[in-house]
Coordinates of C-alpha atoms in Angstrom, one line a residue:
X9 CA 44.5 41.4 0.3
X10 CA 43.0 38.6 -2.0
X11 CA 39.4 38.8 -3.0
X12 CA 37.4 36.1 -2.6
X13 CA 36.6 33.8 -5.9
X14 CA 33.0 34.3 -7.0
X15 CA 33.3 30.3 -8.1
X16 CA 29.2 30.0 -8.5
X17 CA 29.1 33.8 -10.0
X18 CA 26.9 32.4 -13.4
X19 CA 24.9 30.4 -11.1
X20 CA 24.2 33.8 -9.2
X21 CA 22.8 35.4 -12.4
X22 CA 21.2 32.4 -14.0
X23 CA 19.1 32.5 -10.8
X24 CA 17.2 36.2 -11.8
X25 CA 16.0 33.8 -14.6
X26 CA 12.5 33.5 -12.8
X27 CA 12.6 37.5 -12.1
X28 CA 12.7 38.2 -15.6
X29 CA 11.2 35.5 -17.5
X30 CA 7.8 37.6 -17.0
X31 CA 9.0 40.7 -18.4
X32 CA 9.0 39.2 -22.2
X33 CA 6.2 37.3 -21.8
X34 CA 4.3 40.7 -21.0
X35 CA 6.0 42.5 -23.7
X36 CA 5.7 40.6 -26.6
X37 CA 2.0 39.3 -26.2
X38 CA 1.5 42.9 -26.0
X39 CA 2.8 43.9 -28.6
X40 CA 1.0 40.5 -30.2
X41 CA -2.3 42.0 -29.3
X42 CA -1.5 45.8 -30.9
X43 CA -1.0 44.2 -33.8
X44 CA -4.4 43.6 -34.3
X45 CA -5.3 47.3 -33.1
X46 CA -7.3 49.3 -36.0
X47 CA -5.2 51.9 -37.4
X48 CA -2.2 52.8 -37.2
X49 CA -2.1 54.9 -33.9
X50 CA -1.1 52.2 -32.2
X51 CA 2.5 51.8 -34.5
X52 CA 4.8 53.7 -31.8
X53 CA 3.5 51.4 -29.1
X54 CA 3.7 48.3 -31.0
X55 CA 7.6 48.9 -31.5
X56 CA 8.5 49.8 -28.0
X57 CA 6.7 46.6 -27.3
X58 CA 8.8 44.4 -29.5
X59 CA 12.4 46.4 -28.6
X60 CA 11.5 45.6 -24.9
X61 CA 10.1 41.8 -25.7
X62 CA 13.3 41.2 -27.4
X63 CA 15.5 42.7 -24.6
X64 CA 13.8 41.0 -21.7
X65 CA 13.9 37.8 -23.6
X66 CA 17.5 38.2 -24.6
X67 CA 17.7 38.9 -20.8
X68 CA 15.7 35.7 -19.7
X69 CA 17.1 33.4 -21.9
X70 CA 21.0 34.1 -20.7
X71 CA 19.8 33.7 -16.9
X72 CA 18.0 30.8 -18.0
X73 CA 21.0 29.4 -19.8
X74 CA 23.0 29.9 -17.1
X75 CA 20.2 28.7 -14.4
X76 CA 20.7 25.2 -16.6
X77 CA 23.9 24.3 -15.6
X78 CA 23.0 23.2 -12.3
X79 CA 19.9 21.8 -13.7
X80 CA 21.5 18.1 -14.6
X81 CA 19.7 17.9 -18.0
X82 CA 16.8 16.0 -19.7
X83 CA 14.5 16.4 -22.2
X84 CA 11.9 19.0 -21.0
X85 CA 15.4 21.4 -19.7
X86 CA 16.9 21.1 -23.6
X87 CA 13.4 22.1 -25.2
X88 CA 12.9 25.0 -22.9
X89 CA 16.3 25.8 -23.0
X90 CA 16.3 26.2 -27.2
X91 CA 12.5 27.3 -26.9
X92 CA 13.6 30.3 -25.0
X93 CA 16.5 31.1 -27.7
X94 CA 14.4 30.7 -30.1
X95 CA 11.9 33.1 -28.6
X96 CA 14.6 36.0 -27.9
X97 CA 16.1 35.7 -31.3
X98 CA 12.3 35.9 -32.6
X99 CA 11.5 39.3 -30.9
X100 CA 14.4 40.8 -31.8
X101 CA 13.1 40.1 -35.8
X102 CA 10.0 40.8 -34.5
X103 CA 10.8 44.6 -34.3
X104 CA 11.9 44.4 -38.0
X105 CA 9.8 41.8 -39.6
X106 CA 6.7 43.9 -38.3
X107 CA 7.7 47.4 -39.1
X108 CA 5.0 48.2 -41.3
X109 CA 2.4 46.2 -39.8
X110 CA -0.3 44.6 -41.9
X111 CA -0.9 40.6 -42.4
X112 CA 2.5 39.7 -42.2
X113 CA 3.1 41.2 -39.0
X114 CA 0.3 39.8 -37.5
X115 CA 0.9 36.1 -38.8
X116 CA 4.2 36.6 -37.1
X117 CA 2.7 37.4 -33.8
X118 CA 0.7 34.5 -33.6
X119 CA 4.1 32.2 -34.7
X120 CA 5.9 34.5 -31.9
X121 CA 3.1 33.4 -29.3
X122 CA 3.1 30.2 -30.0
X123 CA 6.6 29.6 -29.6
X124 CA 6.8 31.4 -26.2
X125 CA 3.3 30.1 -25.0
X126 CA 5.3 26.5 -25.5
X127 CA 8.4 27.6 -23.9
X128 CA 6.8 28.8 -20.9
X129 CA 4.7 25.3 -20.4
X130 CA 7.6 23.4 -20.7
X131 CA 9.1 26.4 -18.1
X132 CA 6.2 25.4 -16.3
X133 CA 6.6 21.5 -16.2
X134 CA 10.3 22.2 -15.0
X135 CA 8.9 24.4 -11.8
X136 CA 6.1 22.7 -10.7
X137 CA 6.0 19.2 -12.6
X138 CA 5.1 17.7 -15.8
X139 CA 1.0 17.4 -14.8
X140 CA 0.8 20.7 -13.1
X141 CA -1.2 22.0 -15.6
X142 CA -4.0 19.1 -15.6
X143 CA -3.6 17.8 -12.2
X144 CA -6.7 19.5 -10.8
X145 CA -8.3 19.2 -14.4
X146 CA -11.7 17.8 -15.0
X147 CA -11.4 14.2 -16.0
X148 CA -12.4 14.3 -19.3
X149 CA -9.5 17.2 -20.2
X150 CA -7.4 14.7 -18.5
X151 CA -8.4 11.9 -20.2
X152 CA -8.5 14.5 -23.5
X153 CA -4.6 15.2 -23.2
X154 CA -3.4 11.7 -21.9
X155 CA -2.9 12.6 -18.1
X156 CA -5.1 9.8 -16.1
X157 CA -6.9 11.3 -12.9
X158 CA -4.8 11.3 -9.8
X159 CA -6.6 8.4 -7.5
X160 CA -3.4 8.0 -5.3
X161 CA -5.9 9.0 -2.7
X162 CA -7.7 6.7 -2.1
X163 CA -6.8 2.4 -1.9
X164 CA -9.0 0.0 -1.3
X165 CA -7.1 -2.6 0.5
X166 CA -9.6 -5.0 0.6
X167 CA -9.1 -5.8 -2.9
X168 CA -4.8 -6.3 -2.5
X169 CA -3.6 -9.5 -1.9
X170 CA -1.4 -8.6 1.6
X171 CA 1.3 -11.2 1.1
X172 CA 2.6 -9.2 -2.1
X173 CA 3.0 -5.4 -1.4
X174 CA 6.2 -4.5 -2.8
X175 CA 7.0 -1.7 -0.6
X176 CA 9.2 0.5 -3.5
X177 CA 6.5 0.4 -5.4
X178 CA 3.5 1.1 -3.4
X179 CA 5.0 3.5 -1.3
X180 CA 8.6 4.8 -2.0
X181 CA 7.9 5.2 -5.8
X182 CA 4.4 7.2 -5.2
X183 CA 6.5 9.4 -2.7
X184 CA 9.3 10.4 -5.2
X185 CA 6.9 11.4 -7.3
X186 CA 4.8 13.2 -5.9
X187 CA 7.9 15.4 -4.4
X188 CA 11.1 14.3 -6.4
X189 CA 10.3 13.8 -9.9
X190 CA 9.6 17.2 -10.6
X191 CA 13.3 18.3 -10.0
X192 CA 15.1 14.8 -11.0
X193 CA 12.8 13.3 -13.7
X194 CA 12.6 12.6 -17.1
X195 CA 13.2 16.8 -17.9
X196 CA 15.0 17.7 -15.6
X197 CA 17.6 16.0 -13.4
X198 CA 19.5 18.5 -10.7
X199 CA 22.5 16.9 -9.5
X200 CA 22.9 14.1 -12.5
X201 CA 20.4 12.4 -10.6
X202 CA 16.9 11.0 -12.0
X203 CA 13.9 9.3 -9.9
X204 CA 11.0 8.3 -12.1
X205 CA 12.4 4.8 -12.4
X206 CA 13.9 2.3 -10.0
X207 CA 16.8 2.1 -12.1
X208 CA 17.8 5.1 -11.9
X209 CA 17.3 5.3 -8.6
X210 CA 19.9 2.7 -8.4
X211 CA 22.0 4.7 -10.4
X212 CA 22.6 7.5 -8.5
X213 CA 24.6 11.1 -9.4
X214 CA 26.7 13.3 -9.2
X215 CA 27.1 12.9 -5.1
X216 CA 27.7 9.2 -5.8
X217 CA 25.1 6.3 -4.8
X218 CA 21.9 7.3 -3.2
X219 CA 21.8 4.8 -1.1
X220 CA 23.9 1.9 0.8
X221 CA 21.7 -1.2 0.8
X222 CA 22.0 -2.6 4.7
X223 CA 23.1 0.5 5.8
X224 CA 20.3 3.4 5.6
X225 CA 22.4 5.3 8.6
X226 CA 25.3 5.8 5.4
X227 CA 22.3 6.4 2.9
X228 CA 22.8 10.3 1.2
X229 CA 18.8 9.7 0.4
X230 CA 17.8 9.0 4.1
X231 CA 19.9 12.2 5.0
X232 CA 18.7 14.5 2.9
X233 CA 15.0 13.4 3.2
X234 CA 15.8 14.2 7.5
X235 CA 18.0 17.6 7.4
X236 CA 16.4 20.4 8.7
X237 CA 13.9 22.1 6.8
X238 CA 16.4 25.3 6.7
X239 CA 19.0 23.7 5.3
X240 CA 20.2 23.9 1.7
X241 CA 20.9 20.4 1.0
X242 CA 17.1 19.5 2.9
X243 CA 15.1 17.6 0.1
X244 CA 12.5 18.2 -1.3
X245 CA 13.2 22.1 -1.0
X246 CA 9.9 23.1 -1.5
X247 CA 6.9 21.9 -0.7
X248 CA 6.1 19.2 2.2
X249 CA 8.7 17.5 3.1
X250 CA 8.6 13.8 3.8
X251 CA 6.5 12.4 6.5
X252 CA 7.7 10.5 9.7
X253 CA 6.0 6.9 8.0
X254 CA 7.4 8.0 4.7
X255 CA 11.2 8.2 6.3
X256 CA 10.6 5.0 8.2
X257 CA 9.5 2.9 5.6
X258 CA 12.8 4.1 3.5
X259 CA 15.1 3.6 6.2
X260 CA 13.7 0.2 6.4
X261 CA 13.3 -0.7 3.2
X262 CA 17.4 0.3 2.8
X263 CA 17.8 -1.7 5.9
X264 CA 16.3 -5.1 4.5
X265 CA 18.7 -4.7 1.0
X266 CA 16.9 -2.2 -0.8
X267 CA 15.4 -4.6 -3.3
X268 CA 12.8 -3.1 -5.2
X269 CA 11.3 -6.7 -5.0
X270 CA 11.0 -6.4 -1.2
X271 CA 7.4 -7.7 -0.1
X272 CA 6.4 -6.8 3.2
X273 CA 6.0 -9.7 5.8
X274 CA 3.2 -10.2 7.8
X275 CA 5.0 -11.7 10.4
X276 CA 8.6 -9.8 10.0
X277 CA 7.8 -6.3 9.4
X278 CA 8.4 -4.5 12.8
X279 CA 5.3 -3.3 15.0
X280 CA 6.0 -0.1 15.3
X281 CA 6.0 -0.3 11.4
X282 CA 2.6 -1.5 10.8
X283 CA 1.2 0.8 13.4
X284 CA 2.0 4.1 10.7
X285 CA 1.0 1.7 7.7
X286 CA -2.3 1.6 10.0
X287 CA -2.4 5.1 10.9
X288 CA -1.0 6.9 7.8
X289 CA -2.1 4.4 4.6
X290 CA -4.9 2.5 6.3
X291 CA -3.5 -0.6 5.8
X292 CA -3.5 -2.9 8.4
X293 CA -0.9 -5.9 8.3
X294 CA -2.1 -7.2 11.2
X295 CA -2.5 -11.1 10.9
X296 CA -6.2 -11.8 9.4
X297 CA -8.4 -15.1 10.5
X298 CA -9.3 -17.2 7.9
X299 CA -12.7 -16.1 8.0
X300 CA -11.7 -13.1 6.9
X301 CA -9.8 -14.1 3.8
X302 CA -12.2 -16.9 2.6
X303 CA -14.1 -16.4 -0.3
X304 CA -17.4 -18.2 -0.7
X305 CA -20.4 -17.2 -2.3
X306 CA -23.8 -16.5 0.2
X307 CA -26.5 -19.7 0.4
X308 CA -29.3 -18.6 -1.3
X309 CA -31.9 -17.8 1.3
X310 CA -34.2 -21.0 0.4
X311 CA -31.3 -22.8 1.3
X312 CA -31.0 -21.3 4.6
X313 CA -35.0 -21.9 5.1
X314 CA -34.2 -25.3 4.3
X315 CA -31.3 -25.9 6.8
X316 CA -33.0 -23.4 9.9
X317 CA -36.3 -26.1 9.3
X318 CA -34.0 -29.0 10.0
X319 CA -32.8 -28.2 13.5
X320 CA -30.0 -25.6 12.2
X321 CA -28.8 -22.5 13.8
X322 CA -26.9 -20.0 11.2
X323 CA -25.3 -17.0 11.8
X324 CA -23.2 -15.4 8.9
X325 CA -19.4 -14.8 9.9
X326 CA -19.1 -12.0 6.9
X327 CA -20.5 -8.5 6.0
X328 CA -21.1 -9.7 2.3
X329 CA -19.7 -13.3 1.7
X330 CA -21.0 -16.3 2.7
X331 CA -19.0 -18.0 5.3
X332 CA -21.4 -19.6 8.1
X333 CA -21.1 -20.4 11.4
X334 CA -23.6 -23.4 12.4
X335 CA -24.7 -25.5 15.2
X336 CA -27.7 -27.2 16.5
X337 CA -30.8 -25.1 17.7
X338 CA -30.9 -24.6 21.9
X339 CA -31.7 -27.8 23.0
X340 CA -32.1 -29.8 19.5
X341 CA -30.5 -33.2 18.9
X342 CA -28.8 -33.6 15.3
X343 CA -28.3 -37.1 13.7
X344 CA -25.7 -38.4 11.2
X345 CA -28.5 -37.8 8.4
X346 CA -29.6 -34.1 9.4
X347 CA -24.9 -34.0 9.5
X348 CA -24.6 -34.7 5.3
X349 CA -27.3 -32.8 4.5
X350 CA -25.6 -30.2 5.8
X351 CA -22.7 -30.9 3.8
X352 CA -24.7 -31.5 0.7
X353 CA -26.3 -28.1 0.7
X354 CA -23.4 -26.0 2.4
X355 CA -20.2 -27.8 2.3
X356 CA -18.3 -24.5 0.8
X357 CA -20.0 -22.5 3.5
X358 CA -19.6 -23.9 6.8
X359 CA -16.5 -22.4 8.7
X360 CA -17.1 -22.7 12.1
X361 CA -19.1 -26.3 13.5
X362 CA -20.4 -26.8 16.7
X363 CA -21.5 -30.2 17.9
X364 CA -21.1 -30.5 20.9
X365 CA -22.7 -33.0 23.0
X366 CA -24.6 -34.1 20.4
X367 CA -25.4 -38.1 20.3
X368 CA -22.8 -38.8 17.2
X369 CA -20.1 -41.5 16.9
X370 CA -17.4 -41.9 14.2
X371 CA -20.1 -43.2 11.3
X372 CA -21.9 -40.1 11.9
X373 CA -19.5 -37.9 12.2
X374 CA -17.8 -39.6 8.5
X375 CA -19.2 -36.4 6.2
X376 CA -16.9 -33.6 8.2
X377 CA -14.1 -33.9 5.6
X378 CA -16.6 -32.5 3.1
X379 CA -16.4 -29.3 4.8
X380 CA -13.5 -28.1 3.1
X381 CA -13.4 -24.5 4.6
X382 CA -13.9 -25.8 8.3
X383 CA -12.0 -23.5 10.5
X384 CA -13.4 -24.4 13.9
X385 CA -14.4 -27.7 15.0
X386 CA -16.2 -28.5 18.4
X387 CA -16.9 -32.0 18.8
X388 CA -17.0 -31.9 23.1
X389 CA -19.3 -34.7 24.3
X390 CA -19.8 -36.7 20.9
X391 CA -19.3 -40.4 21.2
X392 CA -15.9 -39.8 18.4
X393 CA -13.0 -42.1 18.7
X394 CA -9.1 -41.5 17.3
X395 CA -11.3 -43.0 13.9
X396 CA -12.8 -39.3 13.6
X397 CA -9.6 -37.4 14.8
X398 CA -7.6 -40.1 11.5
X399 CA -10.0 -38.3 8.9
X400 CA -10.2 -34.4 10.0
X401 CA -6.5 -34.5 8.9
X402 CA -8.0 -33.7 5.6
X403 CA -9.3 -30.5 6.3
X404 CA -6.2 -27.8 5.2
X405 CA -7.9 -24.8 7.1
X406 CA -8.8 -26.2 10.8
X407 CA -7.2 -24.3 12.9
X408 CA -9.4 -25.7 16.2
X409 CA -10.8 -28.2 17.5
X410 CA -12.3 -29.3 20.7
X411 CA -12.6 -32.7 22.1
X412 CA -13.3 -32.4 25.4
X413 CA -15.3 -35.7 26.8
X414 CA -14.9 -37.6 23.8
X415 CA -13.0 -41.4 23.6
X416 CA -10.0 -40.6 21.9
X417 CA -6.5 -41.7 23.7
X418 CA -3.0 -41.0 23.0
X419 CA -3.2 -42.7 19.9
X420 CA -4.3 -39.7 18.0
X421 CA -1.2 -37.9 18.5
X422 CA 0.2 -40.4 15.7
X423 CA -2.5 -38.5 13.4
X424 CA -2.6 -34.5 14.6
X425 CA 1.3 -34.1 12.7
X426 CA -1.0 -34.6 9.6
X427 CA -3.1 -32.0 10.3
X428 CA -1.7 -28.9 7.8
X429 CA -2.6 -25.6 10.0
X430 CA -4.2 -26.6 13.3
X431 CA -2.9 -24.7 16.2
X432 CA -4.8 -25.1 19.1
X433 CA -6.0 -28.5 20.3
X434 CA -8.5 -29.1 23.6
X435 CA -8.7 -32.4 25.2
X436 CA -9.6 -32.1 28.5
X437 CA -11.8 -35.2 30.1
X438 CA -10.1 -37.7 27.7
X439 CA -8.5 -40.8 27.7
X440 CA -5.2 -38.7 26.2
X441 CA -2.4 -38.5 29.0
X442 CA -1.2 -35.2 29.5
X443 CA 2.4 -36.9 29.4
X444 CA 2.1 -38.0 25.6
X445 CA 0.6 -34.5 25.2
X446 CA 3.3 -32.7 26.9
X447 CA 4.8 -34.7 24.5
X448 CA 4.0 -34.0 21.6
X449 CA 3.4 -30.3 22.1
X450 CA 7.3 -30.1 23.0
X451 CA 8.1 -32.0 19.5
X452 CA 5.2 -29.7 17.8
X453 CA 5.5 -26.4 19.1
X454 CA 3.3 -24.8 16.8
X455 CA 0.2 -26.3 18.4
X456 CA -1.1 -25.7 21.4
X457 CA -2.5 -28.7 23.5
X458 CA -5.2 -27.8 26.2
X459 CA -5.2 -31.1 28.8
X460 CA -6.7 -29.2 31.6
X461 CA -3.5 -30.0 33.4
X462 CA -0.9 -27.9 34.6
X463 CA 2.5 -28.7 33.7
X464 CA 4.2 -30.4 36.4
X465 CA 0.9 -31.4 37.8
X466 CA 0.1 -34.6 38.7
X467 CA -2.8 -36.1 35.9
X468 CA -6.2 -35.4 36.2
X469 CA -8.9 -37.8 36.6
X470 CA -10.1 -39.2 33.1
X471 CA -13.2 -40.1 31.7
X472 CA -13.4 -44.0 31.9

């Protein structure tokens, strides 16, 4: 009958390391500490201290030795690996060197306790991570040993620019971190592989690549992260494991090339996707108006007095900016002068205009290009002609405007392919034939033209 081959049998006693790395520690700051005892009733104790420091350690350090080889490596492993030799050959001349007590025995505790007080850190680092022993610090011991205060709770997404959130690096980078890096990092790296940098990342270990860009479903990273939390292989063993968002984003983030460039689309990342980002990180992809991105400073209130006295209505579009949205008072009547002194005093400002049925032709209408963050344009009733609709092609950010009632024809479909974002276009009641519009919605399907018509229906009666 053949036994079966104990293959991992060092592994097997290299993990009693944590069992009886305490057992010197005890010891030998015991014995540390009897040193300075008055007398010299305390001599017997202070050897049996030492012999059993030295034997524990001698203990420890062979487990931990052995414990190593499946460690992978790194920095922080080879320190505490020679610090904890270091410390077992230590207390054994600790039980010589400090026979006879006295000065020299106590100098060589403190050295002794140093040297294990360092090895057990770095011990420390390898367990629970390199900041474990500052991460719930007070700032200023943070700040005191170099370790800046975790804020990776809280981002204020108001102040990222949307259209540039690299999604390795916001979110896959922070998660390896805070659950990978401790076991494949810069001191230690189980498995050959490492995890505090992209490139390693890339690099991989002893299991081959981490990950198959285009192909998360052959990805070793997106199948450990998802095993069960019982078994072995799961990752990360301890600890929480990865969240539902967390997986997602990986999988998708494999799935689009796994470029740690990647920005996150607006427009292409899937629904479903922004919905976590929403829920989970707060951040919310959804597409924003232009009002809500457009930075202006407030009028000063004077200003506003000033406007409000000349037959102005205001109403402020933003929490604390300044975009305005402005028409005539109920009932007022605005001319071409009250018109540029608007956009002499608030050209920046003005976002959304409403003119409607006010008594203004093309000459007074001539100052709306000055409005260079118009948005919204109503302009229903106004005596305008295709002369108007020519210059508002100058205005990057309309995306509406309204001309219901007003004298323009189907020549200003020659000038709307000019206009840079406008999507939605109203011309009901116009001289503008709901054939050319059909038209050139068909050859401009970006914007949507409102005739008031049906399609298929026959043409509405038109203003004459």
């Amino acid at each position: 009958m053949q036994l079966p081959v104990l293959a991992d049998f060092s592994l097997f006693v290299g993990r009693f390391h944590p069992l009886v790395v305490h057992l010197p520690i005890g010891f030998l700051l015991l014995a540390v500490v009897l040193e300075w005892w008055p007398g010299r009733t305390a001599r017997p104790a202070v050897r049996i201290a030492w012999t059993l420091g030295a034997v524990s350690a001698t203990v420890a350090a062979v487990c931990g030795w052995l414990l190593a080889a499946e460690s992978g490596g790194g920095d922080t492993l080879f320190w505490h690996r020679w610090l904890g030799v270091s410390v077992a050959a230590l207390s054994m001349g600790g039980i010589f060197v400090t026979s006879r007590g006295g000065r020299l025995a106590k100098a060589y505790g403190i050295v002794v306790a140093a040297v294990l007080g360092l090895a057990g850190h770095l011990g420390g680092s390898l367990t629970h991570g390199e900041d474990y022993l500052y991460q719930h610090a007070p700032a200023v011991v943070q700040r005191l040993v170099g370790h800046a205060p975790d804020s990776s709770g809280y981002r204020d997404w108001s102040q990222t620019d949307l259209d540039s959130i690299a999604l390795y690096a916001t979110f896959l980078q922070p998660a390896l971190e805070e659950s990978c890096v401790r076991c494949h990092g810069a001191g230690e790296q189980r498995g050959g592989l490492r995890l505090d940098a992209p490139r390693f990342a890339y690099a991989g270990g002893d299991d081959g690549p981490l990950f198959v860009a285009g192909e998360p479903l052959r990805s070793h990273w997106v199948e450990r992260v998802t095993l069960p939390r019982d078994d072995v292989k799961a990752m990360p063993p301890g600890g929480d494991p990865w969240t539902y968002t967390q997986v997602e984003l990986l999988r998708y983030w494999i799935a689009e090339g796994a470029d740690t460039n990647f920005v996150l689309d607006l427009n292409e990342t899937p629904e479903d996707l922004k919905v976590l980002l929403r829920r989970d990180y707060g951040l919310d992809l959804r597409p924003r108006r232009f009002v809500e991105t457009v930075e202006v400073l407030p009028l000063p209130e004077a200003t506003m007095d000033d406007l409000r006295s000349m037959g102005w209505q205001l109403a402020v579009l933003q929490p604390d900016g300044g975009a305005l949205e402005v028409q005539p008072k109920p009932g007022g009547r605005i001319s071409g002068d009250d018109l540029r002194q608007l956009a002499a005093l608030a050209a920046e400002q003005v976002v959304y205009l409403n003119l409607d049925d006010q008594p203004l032709d093309d000459a007074d209408l001539a100052p709306l290009p000055r409005f260079t963050n118009l948005n919204r344009l109503r302009l229903n009733g106004t005596r305008l002609t295709n002369v108007t609709v020519e210059l508002l092609a100058e205005l990057a950010h309309l995306e509406s405007l309204n001309l219901y009632r007003t004298r323009v024809d189907d020549g200003i479909f020659q000038h709307l392919p000019a206009y840079p974002s406008l999507e939605r276009l109203y011309l009901w009641q116009t001289h503008a034939s709901s054939e050319a519009a059909a038209t050139f919605a068909s050859s401009h399907p970006r914007i949507t033209v409102e005739t008031g018509v049906p399609a298929g229906a026959p043409p509405a009666s038109q203003t004459k």
